[in-house]
CSV table of C-alpha atoms in Angstrom, one decimal:
chain,number,residue,atom,x,y,z
A,1,UNK,CA,-96.8,-133.0,-134.6
A,2,UNK,CA,-99.4,-133.7,-132.2
A,3,UNK,CA,-100.3,-132.8,-128.6
A,4,UNK,CA,-99.2,-135.7,-126.5
A,5,UNK,CA,-102.1,-135.3,-123.9
A,6,UNK,CA,-104.6,-135.8,-127.1
A,7,UNK,CA,-103.3,-137.2,-130.4
A,8,UNK,CA,-106.3,-136.0,-131.8
A,9,UNK,CA,-105.5,-132.4,-130.9
A,10,UNK,CA,-103.0,-129.9,-132.5
A,11,UNK,CA,-99.6,-129.1,-130.7
A,12,UNK,CA,-99.9,-125.8,-129.4
A,13,UNK,CA,-96.1,-124.8,-129.1
A,14,UNK,CA,-96.9,-122.7,-125.7
A,15,UNK,CA,-92.7,-123.0,-125.1
A,16,UNK,CA,-91.2,-122.5,-128.3
A,17,UNK,CA,-92.1,-120.4,-131.8
A,18,UNK,CA,-94.1,-121.9,-134.0
A,19,UNK,CA,-92.4,-123.2,-136.9
A,20,UNK,CA,-92.8,-122.6,-140.6
A,21,UNK,CA,-94.5,-126.3,-141.2
A,22,UNK,CA,-97.2,-125.5,-138.9
A,23,UNK,CA,-98.5,-122.2,-139.9
A,24,UNK,CA,-102.2,-121.2,-140.9
A,25,UNK,CA,-103.1,-119.3,-143.6
A,26,UNK,CA,-104.1,-115.8,-143.5
A,27,UNK,CA,-107.7,-116.6,-143.8
A,28,UNK,CA,-107.2,-118.8,-141.1
A,29,UNK,CA,-105.4,-116.2,-138.4
A,30,UNK,CA,-107.9,-113.6,-139.7
A,31,UNK,CA,-111.1,-114.8,-139.1
A,32,UNK,CA,-109.5,-115.5,-135.2
A,33,UNK,CA,-109.1,-111.9,-135.0
A,34,UNK,CA,-111.8,-110.5,-136.9
A,35,UNK,CA,-114.7,-112.8,-135.3
A,36,UNK,CA,-113.2,-111.1,-131.8
A,37,UNK,CA,-114.4,-107.4,-131.7
A,38,UNK,CA,-117.5,-108.3,-134.0
A,39,UNK,CA,-119.6,-108.6,-130.0
A,40,UNK,CA,-122.6,-107.0,-129.2
A,41,UNK,CA,-120.6,-105.2,-126.6
A,42,UNK,CA,-118.9,-103.1,-129.4
A,43,UNK,CA,-122.4,-101.6,-130.4
A,44,UNK,CA,-123.5,-101.0,-127.2
A,45,UNK,CA,-120.5,-98.5,-126.5
A,46,UNK,CA,-120.6,-97.0,-130.1
A,47,UNK,CA,-124.2,-96.5,-128.9
A,48,UNK,CA,-123.0,-95.1,-125.8
A,49,UNK,CA,-120.2,-92.6,-127.5
A,50,UNK,CA,-123.1,-91.2,-130.0
A,51,UNK,CA,-125.3,-90.7,-127.2
A,52,UNK,CA,-123.0,-88.7,-125.6
A,53,UNK,CA,-120.8,-86.9,-128.5
A,54,UNK,CA,-123.2,-86.9,-131.6
A,55,UNK,CA,-123.1,-88.8,-135.1
A,56,UNK,CA,-120.0,-87.2,-136.7
A,57,UNK,CA,-117.8,-86.9,-133.9
A,58,UNK,CA,-118.6,-90.5,-132.3
A,59,UNK,CA,-117.6,-91.4,-136.0
A,60,UNK,CA,-114.1,-89.6,-135.8
A,61,UNK,CA,-114.2,-91.0,-132.4
A,62,UNK,CA,-113.9,-94.4,-133.3
A,63,UNK,CA,-112.1,-94.1,-136.2
A,64,UNK,CA,-108.8,-92.4,-134.0
A,65,UNK,CA,-109.1,-95.2,-131.6
A,66,UNK,CA,-109.3,-97.9,-134.1
A,67,UNK,CA,-105.7,-96.4,-136.1
A,68,UNK,CA,-104.5,-96.4,-133.2
A,69,UNK,CA,-105.1,-100.1,-132.1
A,70,UNK,CA,-103.9,-100.7,-135.5
A,71,UNK,CA,-101.0,-99.6,-135.9
A,72,UNK,CA,-100.3,-101.4,-131.8
A,73,UNK,CA,-101.9,-104.3,-132.3
A,74,UNK,CA,-100.7,-104.3,-136.4
A,75,UNK,CA,-97.2,-104.1,-135.1
A,76,UNK,CA,-96.7,-106.4,-132.0
A,77,UNK,CA,-98.3,-109.1,-135.2
A,78,UNK,CA,-96.1,-108.4,-137.8
A,79,UNK,CA,-93.0,-109.4,-134.9
A,80,UNK,CA,-95.4,-112.4,-133.7
A,81,UNK,CA,-95.5,-113.7,-137.9
A,82,UNK,CA,-91.9,-113.1,-138.7
A,83,UNK,CA,-91.2,-115.2,-135.4
A,84,UNK,CA,-94.1,-117.4,-134.7
A,85,UNK,CA,-93.2,-115.8,-130.8
A,86,UNK,CA,-96.4,-116.0,-128.4
A,87,UNK,CA,-97.0,-113.1,-126.0
A,88,UNK,CA,-95.0,-114.3,-123.5
A,89,UNK,CA,-91.5,-115.4,-124.9
A,90,UNK,CA,-91.6,-111.4,-126.6
A,91,UNK,CA,-91.7,-110.0,-123.2
A,92,UNK,CA,-89.1,-112.5,-121.5
A,93,UNK,CA,-87.0,-110.8,-124.9
A,94,UNK,CA,-87.9,-107.4,-123.3
A,95,UNK,CA,-88.5,-107.4,-119.4
A,96,UNK,CA,-86.1,-110.3,-119.0
A,97,UNK,CA,-86.4,-114.3,-118.2
A,98,UNK,CA,-87.9,-113.5,-114.8
A,99,UNK,CA,-89.1,-109.9,-115.5
A,100,UNK,CA,-91.7,-111.1,-117.9
A,101,UNK,CA,-93.7,-113.3,-115.3
A,102,UNK,CA,-94.5,-110.5,-113.7
A,103,UNK,CA,-95.5,-109.0,-117.3
A,104,UNK,CA,-97.4,-112.1,-118.4
A,105,UNK,CA,-99.3,-113.3,-115.2
A,106,UNK,CA,-100.7,-109.8,-115.1
A,107,UNK,CA,-102.0,-109.9,-118.9
A,108,UNK,CA,-102.9,-113.4,-118.6
A,109,UNK,CA,-105.1,-112.5,-115.5
A,110,UNK,CA,-106.8,-109.2,-116.6
A,111,UNK,CA,-107.9,-111.8,-119.4
A,112,UNK,CA,-109.3,-114.0,-117.2
A,113,UNK,CA,-111.5,-111.2,-115.6
A,114,UNK,CA,-112.7,-110.7,-119.6
A,115,UNK,CA,-113.6,-113.8,-119.9
A,116,UNK,CA,-115.6,-114.4,-116.3
A,117,UNK,CA,-116.9,-110.8,-117.2
A,118,UNK,CA,-118.6,-111.8,-119.9
A,119,UNK,CA,-119.5,-115.5,-118.8
A,120,UNK,CA,-121.7,-114.0,-116.5
A,121,UNK,CA,-122.9,-111.1,-119.0
A,122,UNK,CA,-124.1,-114.4,-120.8
A,123,UNK,CA,-126.3,-115.5,-118.1
A,124,UNK,CA,-127.5,-111.8,-117.4
A,125,UNK,CA,-128.5,-111.5,-121.4
A,126,UNK,CA,-130.2,-114.4,-121.5
A,127,UNK,CA,-131.8,-114.1,-118.1
A,128,UNK,CA,-133.4,-110.7,-119.4
A,129,UNK,CA,-134.0,-111.3,-122.7
A,130,UNK,CA,-135.8,-115.0,-122.5
A,131,UNK,CA,-136.3,-115.3,-118.6
A,132,UNK,CA,-134.0,-118.1,-118.4
A,133,UNK,CA,-132.3,-118.9,-115.2
A,134,UNK,CA,-129.0,-116.8,-115.1
A,135,UNK,CA,-126.8,-119.4,-112.8
A,136,UNK,CA,-127.7,-122.0,-114.8
A,137,UNK,CA,-126.8,-120.1,-118.1
A,138,UNK,CA,-123.8,-118.9,-117.0
A,139,UNK,CA,-122.9,-122.7,-115.8
A,140,UNK,CA,-123.6,-123.8,-119.3
A,141,UNK,CA,-121.8,-121.1,-120.9
A,142,UNK,CA,-118.8,-121.9,-119.0
A,143,UNK,CA,-118.6,-125.6,-119.8
A,144,UNK,CA,-119.0,-124.4,-123.5
A,145,UNK,CA,-116.8,-121.9,-123.7
A,146,UNK,CA,-114.1,-124.2,-122.1
A,147,UNK,CA,-115.2,-126.3,-124.1
A,148,UNK,CA,-114.1,-124.4,-127.5
A,149,UNK,CA,-111.3,-122.6,-126.5
A,150,UNK,CA,-110.0,-126.9,-125.2
A,151,UNK,CA,-110.1,-127.7,-129.2
A,152,UNK,CA,-107.3,-124.7,-129.8
A,153,UNK,CA,-106.8,-121.9,-131.9
A,154,UNK,CA,-108.3,-123.6,-135.1
A,155,UNK,CA,-111.5,-123.8,-133.1
A,156,UNK,CA,-111.4,-120.2,-132.4
A,157,UNK,CA,-110.7,-119.7,-136.0
A,158,UNK,CA,-113.8,-121.6,-137.0
A,159,UNK,CA,-115.5,-119.8,-134.3
A,160,UNK,CA,-115.2,-116.5,-135.8
A,161,UNK,CA,-116.0,-117.5,-139.6
A,162,UNK,CA,-119.4,-118.3,-137.2
A,163,UNK,CA,-119.8,-115.0,-135.4
A,164,UNK,CA,-119.2,-112.6,-137.6
A,165,UNK,CA,-121.2,-112.8,-140.5
A,166,UNK,CA,-124.0,-113.9,-137.6
A,167,UNK,CA,-123.5,-110.4,-135.9
A,168,UNK,CA,-123.7,-108.8,-139.2
A,169,UNK,CA,-126.5,-110.3,-140.3
A,170,UNK,CA,-128.4,-109.8,-137.5
A,171,UNK,CA,-127.7,-106.5,-136.9
A,172,UNK,CA,-129.2,-105.9,-140.8
A,173,UNK,CA,-131.8,-107.4,-139.4
A,174,UNK,CA,-132.1,-105.4,-136.4
A,175,UNK,CA,-131.5,-102.0,-138.7
A,176,UNK,CA,-134.4,-103.4,-141.2
A,177,UNK,CA,-137.1,-104.2,-138.5
A,178,UNK,CA,-136.2,-100.5,-136.9
A,179,UNK,CA,-136.7,-99.0,-140.7
A,180,UNK,CA,-140.5,-99.9,-140.5
A,181,UNK,CA,-140.6,-96.8,-137.9
A,182,UNK,CA,-137.6,-94.7,-138.4
A,183,UNK,CA,-136.2,-92.3,-140.8
A,184,UNK,CA,-132.4,-93.3,-140.8
A,185,UNK,CA,-131.6,-89.7,-143.3
A,186,UNK,CA,-131.7,-87.8,-140.3
A,187,UNK,CA,-128.8,-90.5,-138.3
A,188,UNK,CA,-125.8,-87.7,-139.3
A,189,UNK,CA,-128.2,-84.4,-137.9
A,190,UNK,CA,-128.1,-86.3,-134.5
A,191,UNK,CA,-125.8,-83.9,-132.2
A,192,UNK,CA,-126.1,-86.2,-128.5
A,193,UNK,CA,-128.3,-86.3,-126.4
A,194,UNK,CA,-129.0,-82.9,-124.6
A,195,UNK,CA,-128.4,-84.5,-120.9
A,196,UNK,CA,-125.3,-86.5,-122.0
A,197,UNK,CA,-123.6,-83.5,-124.1
A,198,UNK,CA,-119.9,-82.6,-122.5
A,199,UNK,CA,-120.0,-85.5,-120.3
A,200,UNK,CA,-117.8,-87.3,-122.5
A,201,UNK,CA,-115.0,-86.0,-124.2
A,202,UNK,CA,-113.6,-86.5,-127.9
A,203,UNK,CA,-110.4,-88.1,-125.8
A,204,UNK,CA,-112.6,-90.4,-123.8
A,205,UNK,CA,-114.3,-91.8,-126.2
A,206,UNK,CA,-111.0,-92.9,-128.1
A,207,UNK,CA,-109.8,-94.1,-125.1
A,208,UNK,CA,-112.9,-96.3,-125.0
A,209,UNK,CA,-112.7,-97.9,-127.9
A,210,UNK,CA,-108.8,-98.8,-127.1
A,211,UNK,CA,-109.0,-99.7,-123.8
A,212,UNK,CA,-112.1,-102.5,-124.7
A,213,UNK,CA,-109.0,-104.3,-126.7
A,214,UNK,CA,-105.4,-103.5,-124.8
A,215,UNK,CA,-105.5,-106.3,-123.3
A,216,UNK,CA,-105.9,-109.0,-125.5
A,217,UNK,CA,-105.0,-106.6,-128.4
A,218,UNK,CA,-101.0,-106.5,-126.0
A,219,UNK,CA,-101.7,-110.6,-126.6
A,220,UNK,CA,-102.0,-110.8,-130.0
A,221,UNK,CA,-98.8,-112.4,-130.5
A,222,UNK,CA,-100.5,-115.7,-129.3
A,223,UNK,CA,-103.4,-115.6,-132.5
A,224,UNK,CA,-100.7,-114.2,-135.0
A,225,UNK,CA,-97.6,-116.4,-134.6
A,226,UNK,CA,-99.7,-118.9,-136.4
A,227,UNK,CA,-99.4,-116.4,-139.5
A,228,UNK,CA,-97.1,-117.5,-142.5
A,229,UNK,CA,-94.8,-114.1,-142.2
A,230,UNK,CA,-95.0,-110.8,-140.7
A,231,UNK,CA,-97.8,-109.2,-143.6
A,232,UNK,CA,-99.8,-111.9,-142.8
A,233,UNK,CA,-99.7,-111.0,-139.2
A,234,UNK,CA,-100.6,-108.0,-140.3
A,235,UNK,CA,-103.6,-108.4,-142.4
A,236,UNK,CA,-105.0,-110.0,-140.1
A,237,UNK,CA,-104.8,-107.6,-137.0
A,238,UNK,CA,-106.2,-105.5,-140.0
A,239,UNK,CA,-109.2,-107.4,-140.2
A,240,UNK,CA,-109.9,-107.0,-136.4
A,241,UNK,CA,-108.8,-103.6,-136.3
A,242,UNK,CA,-110.2,-101.0,-138.0
A,243,UNK,CA,-112.7,-103.6,-140.3
A,244,UNK,CA,-114.3,-105.9,-138.1
A,245,UNK,CA,-113.7,-103.6,-135.0
A,246,UNK,CA,-115.3,-100.2,-136.7
A,247,UNK,CA,-118.2,-102.7,-138.3
A,248,UNK,CA,-119.3,-103.2,-134.6
A,249,UNK,CA,-119.5,-99.9,-133.9
A,250,UNK,CA,-121.3,-98.9,-136.8
A,251,UNK,CA,-124.4,-100.6,-135.4
A,252,UNK,CA,-124.7,-99.3,-132.9
A,253,UNK,CA,-124.1,-95.3,-133.6
A,254,UNK,CA,-126.9,-95.7,-136.3
A,255,UNK,CA,-129.4,-97.6,-133.8
A,256,UNK,CA,-129.0,-94.2,-130.9
A,257,UNK,CA,-128.1,-91.8,-134.2
A,258,UNK,CA,-132.1,-93.5,-135.4
A,259,UNK,CA,-133.7,-92.7,-131.9
A,260,UNK,CA,-134.3,-96.2,-132.0
A,261,UNK,CA,-132.2,-97.2,-129.2
A,262,UNK,CA,-133.7,-98.9,-125.2
A,263,UNK,CA,-132.2,-96.7,-123.0
A,264,UNK,CA,-129.2,-95.7,-125.2
A,265,UNK,CA,-127.2,-94.5,-121.6
A,266,UNK,CA,-127.0,-97.9,-120.5
A,267,UNK,CA,-126.8,-99.8,-123.1
A,268,UNK,CA,-125.9,-97.8,-125.9
A,269,UNK,CA,-126.5,-99.4,-129.6
A,270,UNK,CA,-127.3,-103.0,-128.0
A,271,UNK,CA,-129.8,-104.3,-131.0
A,272,UNK,CA,-130.5,-107.8,-129.1
A,273,UNK,CA,-134.1,-106.1,-127.7
A,274,UNK,CA,-135.1,-105.2,-131.6
A,275,UNK,CA,-134.7,-109.1,-132.7
A,276,UNK,CA,-137.8,-110.0,-130.3
A,277,UNK,CA,-141.3,-110.0,-131.0
A,278,UNK,CA,-140.6,-111.0,-134.3
A,279,UNK,CA,-141.6,-114.9,-134.4
A,280,UNK,CA,-139.8,-117.8,-133.0
A,281,UNK,CA,-137.4,-118.9,-135.7
A,282,UNK,CA,-135.9,-114.7,-135.1
A,283,UNK,CA,-135.6,-115.4,-131.4
A,284,UNK,CA,-134.2,-118.7,-131.3
A,285,UNK,CA,-131.2,-117.6,-133.8
A,286,UNK,CA,-131.3,-114.3,-131.1
A,287,UNK,CA,-130.8,-117.1,-128.3
A,288,UNK,CA,-127.8,-119.1,-129.9
A,289,UNK,CA,-126.7,-115.1,-131.1
A,290,UNK,CA,-126.2,-115.1,-128.1
A,291,UNK,CA,-123.8,-117.6,-126.7
A,292,UNK,CA,-121.6,-117.1,-130.1
A,293,UNK,CA,-121.4,-113.6,-130.1
A,294,UNK,CA,-120.2,-113.4,-126.5
A,295,UNK,CA,-118.4,-116.9,-126.7
A,296,UNK,CA,-116.1,-115.3,-129.3
A,297,UNK,CA,-114.9,-113.1,-126.9
A,298,UNK,CA,-114.8,-115.4,-123.9
A,299,UNK,CA,-112.8,-117.7,-125.6
A,300,UNK,CA,-110.2,-115.8,-126.6
A,301,UNK,CA,-109.3,-114.6,-123.7
A,302,UNK,CA,-109.2,-117.6,-122.1
A,303,UNK,CA,-107.2,-118.9,-124.6
A,304,UNK,CA,-104.6,-115.6,-123.8
A,305,UNK,CA,-104.6,-117.0,-120.3
A,306,UNK,CA,-104.3,-120.6,-120.8
A,307,UNK,CA,-101.0,-119.8,-123.1
A,308,UNK,CA,-99.5,-117.5,-120.7
A,309,UNK,CA,-100.3,-119.5,-117.5
A,310,UNK,CA,-99.5,-123.1,-119.6
A,311,UNK,CA,-95.5,-120.9,-120.1
A,312,UNK,CA,-95.2,-119.5,-116.8
A,313,UNK,CA,-95.9,-122.9,-115.4
A,314,UNK,CA,-94.1,-125.2,-117.8
A,315,UNK,CA,-97.0,-126.8,-118.5
A,316,UNK,CA,-100.4,-127.4,-121.5
A,317,UNK,CA,-102.3,-124.6,-122.7
A,318,UNK,CA,-105.3,-127.9,-122.5
A,319,UNK,CA,-104.5,-128.3,-119.0
A,320,UNK,CA,-105.1,-124.2,-118.1
A,321,UNK,CA,-107.8,-123.9,-120.1
A,322,UNK,CA,-109.8,-126.1,-117.8
A,323,UNK,CA,-108.2,-124.8,-114.8
A,324,UNK,CA,-109.3,-121.3,-115.4
A,325,UNK,CA,-112.4,-122.2,-117.2
A,326,UNK,CA,-113.4,-123.1,-114.0
A,327,UNK,CA,-111.7,-120.1,-112.0
A,328,UNK,CA,-113.2,-118.0,-114.0
A,329,UNK,CA,-116.8,-119.3,-114.3
A,330,UNK,CA,-117.0,-119.7,-110.7
A,331,UNK,CA,-116.3,-116.0,-110.1
A,332,UNK,CA,-119.2,-115.5,-113.1
A,333,UNK,CA,-121.1,-117.6,-111.1
A,334,UNK,CA,-120.7,-116.1,-107.6
A,335,UNK,CA,-122.0,-112.6,-109.3
A,336,UNK,CA,-118.2,-111.5,-108.7
A,337,UNK,CA,-118.5,-110.4,-112.3
A,338,UNK,CA,-120.3,-107.4,-112.2
A,339,UNK,CA,-117.8,-105.6,-109.8
A,340,UNK,CA,-114.8,-106.2,-112.7
A,341,UNK,CA,-115.9,-103.5,-115.2
A,342,UNK,CA,-114.3,-100.2,-113.5
A,343,UNK,CA,-111.2,-102.2,-112.6
A,344,UNK,CA,-110.9,-103.8,-115.9
A,345,UNK,CA,-111.3,-100.8,-117.7
A,346,UNK,CA,-108.4,-99.1,-115.0
A,347,UNK,CA,-106.1,-102.1,-115.9
A,348,UNK,CA,-106.8,-101.4,-119.6
A,349,UNK,CA,-105.5,-97.8,-119.2
A,350,UNK,CA,-101.9,-99.1,-118.3
A,351,UNK,CA,-101.5,-102.3,-119.9
A,352,UNK,CA,-100.8,-100.5,-123.2
A,353,UNK,CA,-97.3,-99.1,-122.2
A,354,UNK,CA,-96.0,-102.6,-121.8
A,355,UNK,CA,-96.7,-103.2,-125.8
A,356,UNK,CA,-95.3,-99.8,-126.5
A,357,UNK,CA,-91.8,-101.1,-124.9
A,358,UNK,CA,-91.6,-104.2,-126.9
A,359,UNK,CA,-92.7,-102.5,-129.6
A,360,UNK,CA,-89.8,-100.0,-129.5
A,361,UNK,CA,-87.6,-102.3,-128.4
A,362,UNK,CA,-88.4,-105.8,-130.7
A,363,UNK,CA,-89.0,-104.0,-133.8
A,364,UNK,CA,-87.1,-100.1,-133.5
A,365,UNK,CA,-84.6,-101.4,-131.3
A,366,UNK,CA,-83.9,-104.4,-132.8
A,367,UNK,CA,-80.2,-105.0,-133.5
A,368,UNK,CA,-79.9,-103.8,-130.2
A,369,UNK,CA,-82.5,-106.3,-128.6
A,370,UNK,CA,-81.4,-109.5,-130.8
A,371,UNK,CA,-77.3,-108.5,-129.6
A,372,UNK,CA,-78.4,-108.0,-126.3
A,373,UNK,CA,-77.0,-110.6,-123.6
A,374,UNK,CA,-79.9,-111.6,-121.9
A,375,UNK,CA,-80.7,-110.9,-118.5
A,376,UNK,CA,-83.3,-111.7,-115.7
A,377,UNK,CA,-84.9,-108.7,-115.5
A,378,UNK,CA,-84.5,-105.8,-117.4
A,379,UNK,CA,-85.1,-102.3,-115.6
A,380,UNK,CA,-85.3,-99.8,-118.1
A,381,UNK,CA,-88.3,-101.6,-120.0
A,382,UNK,CA,-90.1,-101.9,-116.2
A,383,UNK,CA,-89.0,-98.3,-115.7
A,384,UNK,CA,-90.6,-97.0,-118.6
A,385,UNK,CA,-93.8,-99.0,-118.5
A,386,UNK,CA,-94.1,-97.7,-114.8
A,387,UNK,CA,-93.4,-93.8,-116.8
A,388,UNK,CA,-96.1,-94.9,-119.5
A,389,UNK,CA,-98.3,-96.2,-116.7
A,390,UNK,CA,-98.3,-93.1,-114.2
A,391,UNK,CA,-98.5,-90.8,-117.0
A,392,UNK,CA,-102.2,-92.4,-118.4
A,393,UNK,CA,-103.4,-92.5,-114.9
A,394,UNK,CA,-102.3,-88.9,-114.1
A,395,UNK,CA,-103.9,-88.2,-117.6
A,396,UNK,CA,-107.1,-90.3,-116.7
A,397,UNK,CA,-108.0,-88.2,-113.0
A,398,UNK,CA,-106.3,-84.6,-114.5
A,399,UNK,CA,-107.7,-84.9,-118.4
A,400,UNK,CA,-109.2,-87.3,-119.9
A,401,UNK,CA,-110.2,-85.6,-122.5
A,402,UNK,CA,-106.9,-85.4,-123.9
A,403,UNK,CA,-107.2,-89.6,-124.0
A,404,UNK,CA,-105.2,-91.4,-121.7
A,405,UNK,CA,-104.6,-94.4,-123.7
A,406,UNK,CA,-102.9,-92.9,-126.0
A,407,UNK,CA,-100.9,-90.4,-123.2
A,408,UNK,CA,-99.6,-93.5,-121.8
A,409,UNK,CA,-98.7,-95.4,-125.0
A,410,UNK,CA,-96.4,-92.4,-126.6
A,411,UNK,CA,-95.0,-91.3,-122.8
A,412,UNK,CA,-94.1,-95.1,-122.6
A,413,UNK,CA,-92.6,-95.3,-126.2
A,414,UNK,CA,-90.4,-92.2,-125.7
A,415,UNK,CA,-89.8,-93.0,-122.3
A,416,UNK,CA,-87.5,-96.4,-123.0
A,417,UNK,CA,-86.2,-94.8,-126.2
A,418,UNK,CA,-84.2,-91.8,-124.0
A,419,UNK,CA,-83.5,-94.3,-121.3
A,420,UNK,CA,-81.7,-96.8,-123.5
A,421,UNK,CA,-80.2,-94.0,-125.5
A,422,UNK,CA,-78.7,-92.9,-122.5
A,423,UNK,CA,-77.3,-95.9,-121.3
A,424,UNK,CA,-75.8,-96.9,-124.6
A,425,UNK,CA,-74.2,-93.1,-124.0
A,426,UNK,CA,-72.8,-93.7,-120.6
A,427,UNK,CA,-71.2,-97.1,-121.0
A,428,UNK,CA,-69.8,-95.5,-124.6
A,429,UNK,CA,-67.9,-93.1,-122.3
A,430,UNK,CA,-67.1,-95.1,-119.3
A,431,UNK,CA,-65.2,-97.3,-122.3
A,432,UNK,CA,-63.6,-94.4,-123.7
A,433,UNK,CA,-62.4,-92.8,-120.0
A,434,UNK,CA,-61.2,-96.9,-119.4
A,435,UNK,CA,-59.6,-97.0,-122.7
A,436,UNK,CA,-58.3,-93.6,-121.8
């Protein structure tokens, strides 16, 4: 079955579950996911965490954050693989046929914010590293990223197969170059910068890891619905969290711990500067690497947004790829992207409670949700999300050292469980009274 808008392109199933006849191999779906977190941004974050906490605490924070991500994304992926449903279809069951519009619309907008941020970052990185005009590079990046996304999920899989190995190879080259002047045997002795120790808690570091993929992680079904079954979908999620995500963070950890980072407080373990000045060939590869690496993030975010908006407007994913690609690109060209980071990070705190409610509703309360009558708006789901988000925001302001992202996840899940249980008991008691 092909997309009518372009006979050569595969149907994307924006409005229905992906049929088993159109599912992809585990390797193909895994390539979509493991290529996503293997990015320079994670090396940067890994280095910043290490700069504040030291080597071993940073390792613990990164592993804890990835365990949370695996449990979270893995659960949502398992349901997607078993049903073939994308995020919008899942949200419609939990939050209602009209209520899902708020959820899907919100998250689809957030990921386009990330698309704009990373597209603008492409221009900035190329400008700072090679001296090219940042606006021209950003415009080129917008066209390239939109074009790849337009081709569909298979193109994302191919990009992941290129992006992930290239990241590892260039990361190892950077470490080899660093090894000429630094002693790697000392990295475990790094206890953090004397000026930064105490400025970041373990909980804050864990939240940084979780929040980095809170948005697309919640929308994982857009990718893992293509898996042949739930088990394959979980394997695909595992390839990203913890595997690819931990590897990308570790490069930043090692670079900062060995003392080779350039401005580690702000640029963390970004290893791109270490590849410069070592011949034309390496510089050209590094140039292409920026586009491929950041393009992996941008295409995934744009795909999430396009699938979400196409379902909201009963339209086609590829049409919305072009629309959102241009809108996000315009924001990047306008320079607005540089103001997104704090806003997007805060939204990353309130997004996971959506997924927590869906996990409880669709998996742990499957018998109830499957038998439930369709409703336009499910107040209990939104109430639990609001409680979880409120707790996360309060924790973010008052005690971030305890990990606000995890607090939001747990409180949303517990709240939904209690609300549903209380409603069922109240309904049962009312029926008994009526029968009496």
